[in-house]
Amino acid sequence: MVVVLGLPVVHGHGGVAWHSFKQLLDAGRGSHVTGLAELKRYLARFGYMAKPGRDTTDAFDEHLEVAVRRYQTRLSLPVTGRLDNATLDQIMSPRCGVGDDDVERPVSVALSPGAQGGVVSRFTFFKGEPRWTRSDPPIVLSYAVSPTATVGYLPPAAVRAVFQRAFARWARTIPVGFVETDDYEAADIKVGFYAGNHGDGVPFDGPLGILGHAFSPKNGRLHLDASEHWAVDFDVDATASAIDLESVATHEIGHVLGLGHSTSPRAVMYPSIKPREKKVRLTVDDVEGVQALYGSNPQFSLSSLSEQGTSSSSPRRLLAGSARLLCTVLVILVTQL
Ligand SMILES: *[C@@H]1O[C@H](CO)[C@@H](O)[C@H](O)[C@H]1NC(C)=O
Ligand SMILES: [Zn+2]
Ligand SMILES: [Zn+2]
């Protein structure tokens, strides 16, 4: 009997963005480790410190410590000022290319620092709180997936279905509608997959690292890194480094609407996501953020959020998961015969 089914393909991670930061584990003030100069560029890239000059060193100085503390605060990690395990794990995780700094927080947060027992909002907006407007509400935005900026292995219909679901999740919560159009040039929101330098001044970086980015209203560009291994269904794609298209699409649409990154690790608008992680459910934080910009959809209530299906717990997925486990067990058994 030969069983060749569902074995996860484990890709080597050599050369994958940010993997070399692993050697910085436990570095802190006073350390001198190869790679710290690169880390300074990373932290500058996402808005945590001033851009270091060409002559920057691998010395862990006070500026780097301040930047690491800022990063830890923003990502809701224990604030140690050192490159501890949790911090490095987060730094090395794939993430959105939008910086964490170019944002403002709602006034209510400024008014209630450390409010006892109170729920402090953790969402942010782009500076100036730009949003889509229409002189004649309701707001209906058209979107199109580029017919040319694609990845060959994803069926166009599957990509369109992913974006339909992702837009629908936001549309439920606010009085804003989204309609798909075939007229890419005329669409308010233009979605496309691009690799490397693609003409907007913010190049992509190959596998993992930066996954995508989007621009603040009313720009409407939503770009995904064509070098990722995108998955539309983990049940049929066992690639270890696969990134869930729907999760990143939902996140980037939040930017298109005007949200910045949230400090809440559960929020869709948190900046990072792991390979094979699925995070498509809007949290209360995401919804309160987008409703602060657009108001609430009259048919929507926050209490309905918990009813949104987590796809990972649907019976079909559980079954598929068990089937895969069974196959793996079979393969192991067969190999040992
Ligand atoms: C953090 O610890 C976990 C579990 O021990 C390990 O798998 C992971 O590689 C560590 N991360 C770093 C950056 O060293
Ligand atoms: Zn983002
Ligand atoms: Zn771009």
PDB file of N, CA, C and O in Angstrom, residues 147-172:
ATOM      1  N   PRO A 147      -6.604  42.566 -14.052  1.00  0.00           N
ATOM      2  CA  PRO A 147      -6.582  41.385 -14.915  1.00  0.00           C
ATOM      3  C   PRO A 147      -5.158  40.978 -15.289  1.00  0.00           C
ATOM      4  O   PRO A 147      -4.943  39.858 -15.748  1.00  0.00           O
ATOM      5  N   THR A 148      -4.194  41.839 -15.055  1.00  0.00           N
ATOM      6  CA  THR A 148      -2.821  41.522 -15.470  1.00  0.00           C
ATOM      7  C   THR A 148      -1.872  41.318 -14.295  1.00  0.00           C
ATOM      8  O   THR A 148      -0.984  40.466 -14.351  1.00  0.00           O
ATOM      9  N   ALA A 149      -2.027  42.099 -13.206  1.00  0.00           N
ATOM     10  CA  ALA A 149      -1.136  41.951 -12.053  1.00  0.00           C
ATOM     11  C   ALA A 149      -1.637  40.806 -11.180  1.00  0.00           C
ATOM     12  O   ALA A 149      -2.286  41.011 -10.152  1.00  0.00           O
ATOM     13  N   THR A 150      -1.340  39.571 -11.616  1.00  0.00           N
ATOM     14  CA  THR A 150      -1.910  38.383 -10.983  1.00  0.00           C
ATOM     15  C   THR A 150      -0.806  37.410 -10.580  1.00  0.00           C
ATOM     16  O   THR A 150       0.357  37.614 -10.929  1.00  0.00           O
ATOM     17  N   VAL A 151      -1.158  36.369  -9.846  1.00  0.00           N
ATOM     18  CA  VAL A 151      -0.233  35.247  -9.660  1.00  0.00           C
ATOM     19  C   VAL A 151      -0.839  34.038 -10.368  1.00  0.00           C
ATOM     20  O   VAL A 151      -2.004  33.709 -10.153  1.00  0.00           O
ATOM     21  N   GLY A 152      -0.019  33.423 -11.196  1.00  0.00           N
ATOM     22  CA  GLY A 152      -0.509  32.410 -12.122  1.00  0.00           C
ATOM     23  C   GLY A 152      -1.219  31.224 -11.493  1.00  0.00           C
ATOM     24  O   GLY A 152      -2.142  30.669 -12.067  1.00  0.00           O
ATOM     25  N   TYR A 153      -0.786  30.832 -10.283  1.00  0.00           N
ATOM     26  CA  TYR A 153      -1.341  29.604  -9.708  1.00  0.00           C
ATOM     27  C   TYR A 153      -2.680  29.815  -9.011  1.00  0.00           C
ATOM     28  O   TYR A 153      -3.312  28.862  -8.572  1.00  0.00           O
ATOM     29  N   LEU A 154      -3.126  31.072  -8.863  1.00  0.00           N
ATOM     30  CA  LEU A 154      -4.427  31.312  -8.220  1.00  0.00           C
ATOM     31  C   LEU A 154      -5.496  31.532  -9.282  1.00  0.00           C
ATOM     32  O   LEU A 154      -5.387  32.447 -10.094  1.00  0.00           O
ATOM     33  N   PRO A 155      -6.553  30.724  -9.287  1.00  0.00           N
ATOM     34  CA  PRO A 155      -7.623  30.927 -10.264  1.00  0.00           C
ATOM     35  C   PRO A 155      -8.286  32.289 -10.018  1.00  0.00           C
ATOM     36  O   PRO A 155      -8.613  32.604  -8.872  1.00  0.00           O
ATOM     37  N   PRO A 156      -8.455  33.099 -11.079  1.00  0.00           N
ATOM     38  CA  PRO A 156      -9.058  34.431 -10.907  1.00  0.00           C
ATOM     39  C   PRO A 156     -10.385  34.386 -10.148  1.00  0.00           C
ATOM     40  O   PRO A 156     -10.654  35.263  -9.320  1.00  0.00           O
ATOM     41  N   ALA A 157     -11.177  33.355 -10.389  1.00  0.00           N
ATOM     42  CA  ALA A 157     -12.479  33.284  -9.710  1.00  0.00           C
ATOM     43  C   ALA A 157     -12.296  33.125  -8.203  1.00  0.00           C
ATOM     44  O   ALA A 157     -13.066  33.679  -7.412  1.00  0.00           O
ATOM     45  N   ALA A 158     -11.255  32.383  -7.802  1.00  0.00           N
ATOM     46  CA  ALA A 158     -11.008  32.184  -6.371  1.00  0.00           C
ATOM     47  C   ALA A 158     -10.559  33.496  -5.723  1.00  0.00           C
ATOM     48  O   ALA A 158     -10.963  33.827  -4.611  1.00  0.00           O
ATOM     49  N   VAL A 159      -9.716  34.254  -6.440  1.00  0.00           N
ATOM     50  CA  VAL A 159      -9.253  35.538  -5.913  1.00  0.00           C
ATOM     51  C   VAL A 159     -10.438  36.494  -5.768  1.00  0.00           C
ATOM     52  O   VAL A 159     -10.598  37.173  -4.757  1.00  0.00           O
ATOM     53  N   ARG A 160     -11.305  36.497  -6.775  1.00  0.00           N
ATOM     54  CA  ARG A 160     -12.458  37.396  -6.714  1.00  0.00           C
ATOM     55  C   ARG A 160     -13.393  37.003  -5.574  1.00  0.00           C
ATOM     56  O   ARG A 160     -13.930  37.867  -4.874  1.00  0.00           O
ATOM     57  N   ALA A 161     -13.538  35.721  -5.337  1.00  0.00           N
ATOM     58  CA  ALA A 161     -14.400  35.267  -4.229  1.00  0.00           C
ATOM     59  C   ALA A 161     -13.814  35.695  -2.883  1.00  0.00           C
ATOM     60  O   ALA A 161     -14.543  36.110  -1.972  1.00  0.00           O
ATOM     61  N   VAL A 162     -12.486  35.610  -2.769  1.00  0.00           N
ATOM     62  CA  VAL A 162     -11.825  36.044  -1.531  1.00  0.00           C
ATOM     63  C   VAL A 162     -12.109  37.525  -1.281  1.00  0.00           C
ATOM     64  O   VAL A 162     -12.476  37.929  -0.173  1.00  0.00           O
ATOM     65  N   PHE A 163     -11.952  38.352  -2.311  1.00  0.00           N
ATOM     66  CA  PHE A 163     -12.169  39.788  -2.123  1.00  0.00           C
ATOM     67  C   PHE A 163     -13.646  40.102  -1.871  1.00  0.00           C
ATOM     68  O   PHE A 163     -13.965  41.002  -1.102  1.00  0.00           O
ATOM     69  N   GLN A 164     -14.536  39.347  -2.505  1.00  0.00           N
ATOM     70  CA  GLN A 164     -15.961  39.559  -2.214  1.00  0.00           C
ATOM     71  C   GLN A 164     -16.240  39.353  -0.733  1.00  0.00           C
ATOM     72  O   GLN A 164     -16.918  40.156  -0.095  1.00  0.00           O
ATOM     73  N   ARG A 165     -15.706  38.277  -0.180  1.00  0.00           N
ATOM     74  CA  ARG A 165     -15.939  37.995   1.248  1.00  0.00           C
ATOM     75  C   ARG A 165     -15.280  39.061   2.117  1.00  0.00           C
ATOM     76  O   ARG A 165     -15.855  39.514   3.105  1.00  0.00           O
ATOM     77  N   ALA A 166     -14.061  39.462   1.755  1.00  0.00           N
ATOM     78  CA  ALA A 166     -13.330  40.426   2.577  1.00  0.00           C
ATOM     79  C   ALA A 166     -14.040  41.788   2.586  1.00  0.00           C
ATOM     80  O   ALA A 166     -14.201  42.409   3.638  1.00  0.00           O
ATOM     81  N   PHE A 167     -14.487  42.242   1.431  1.00  0.00           N
ATOM     82  CA  PHE A 167     -15.209  43.522   1.381  1.00  0.00           C
ATOM     83  C   PHE A 167     -16.530  43.416   2.145  1.00  0.00           C
ATOM     84  O   PHE A 167     -16.928  44.345   2.850  1.00  0.00           O
ATOM     85  N   ALA A 168     -17.199  42.274   2.019  1.00  0.00           N
ATOM     86  CA  ALA A 168     -18.506  42.111   2.665  1.00  0.00           C
ATOM     87  C   ALA A 168     -18.385  42.214   4.182  1.00  0.00           C
ATOM     88  O   ALA A 168     -19.286  42.726   4.852  1.00  0.00           O
ATOM     89  N   ARG A 169     -17.265  41.744   4.721  1.00  0.00           N
ATOM     90  CA  ARG A 169     -17.090  41.804   6.176  1.00  0.00           C
ATOM     91  C   ARG A 169     -17.080  43.231   6.689  1.00  0.00           C
ATOM     92  O   ARG A 169     -17.653  43.543   7.719  1.00  0.00           O
ATOM     93  N   TRP A 170     -16.400  44.105   5.966  1.00  0.00           N
ATOM     94  CA  TRP A 170     -16.376  45.523   6.381  1.00  0.00           C
ATOM     95  C   TRP A 170     -17.726  46.178   6.089  1.00  0.00           C
ATOM     96  O   TRP A 170     -18.218  46.979   6.880  1.00  0.00           O
ATOM     97  N   ALA A 171     -18.329  45.829   4.943  1.00  0.00           N
ATOM     98  CA  ALA A 171     -19.582  46.476   4.533  1.00  0.00           C
ATOM     99  C   ALA A 171     -20.727  46.208   5.504  1.00  0.00           C
ATOM    100  O   ALA A 171     -21.621  47.035   5.658  1.00  0.00           O
ATOM    101  N   ARG A 172     -20.689  45.055   6.170  1.00  0.00           N
ATOM    102  CA  ARG A 172     -21.719  44.734   7.167  1.00  0.00           C
ATOM    103  C   ARG A 172     -21.772  45.763   8.279  1.00  0.00           C
ATOM    104  O   ARG A 172     -22.792  45.951   8.921  1.00  0.00           O
TER     105      ARG A 172
END
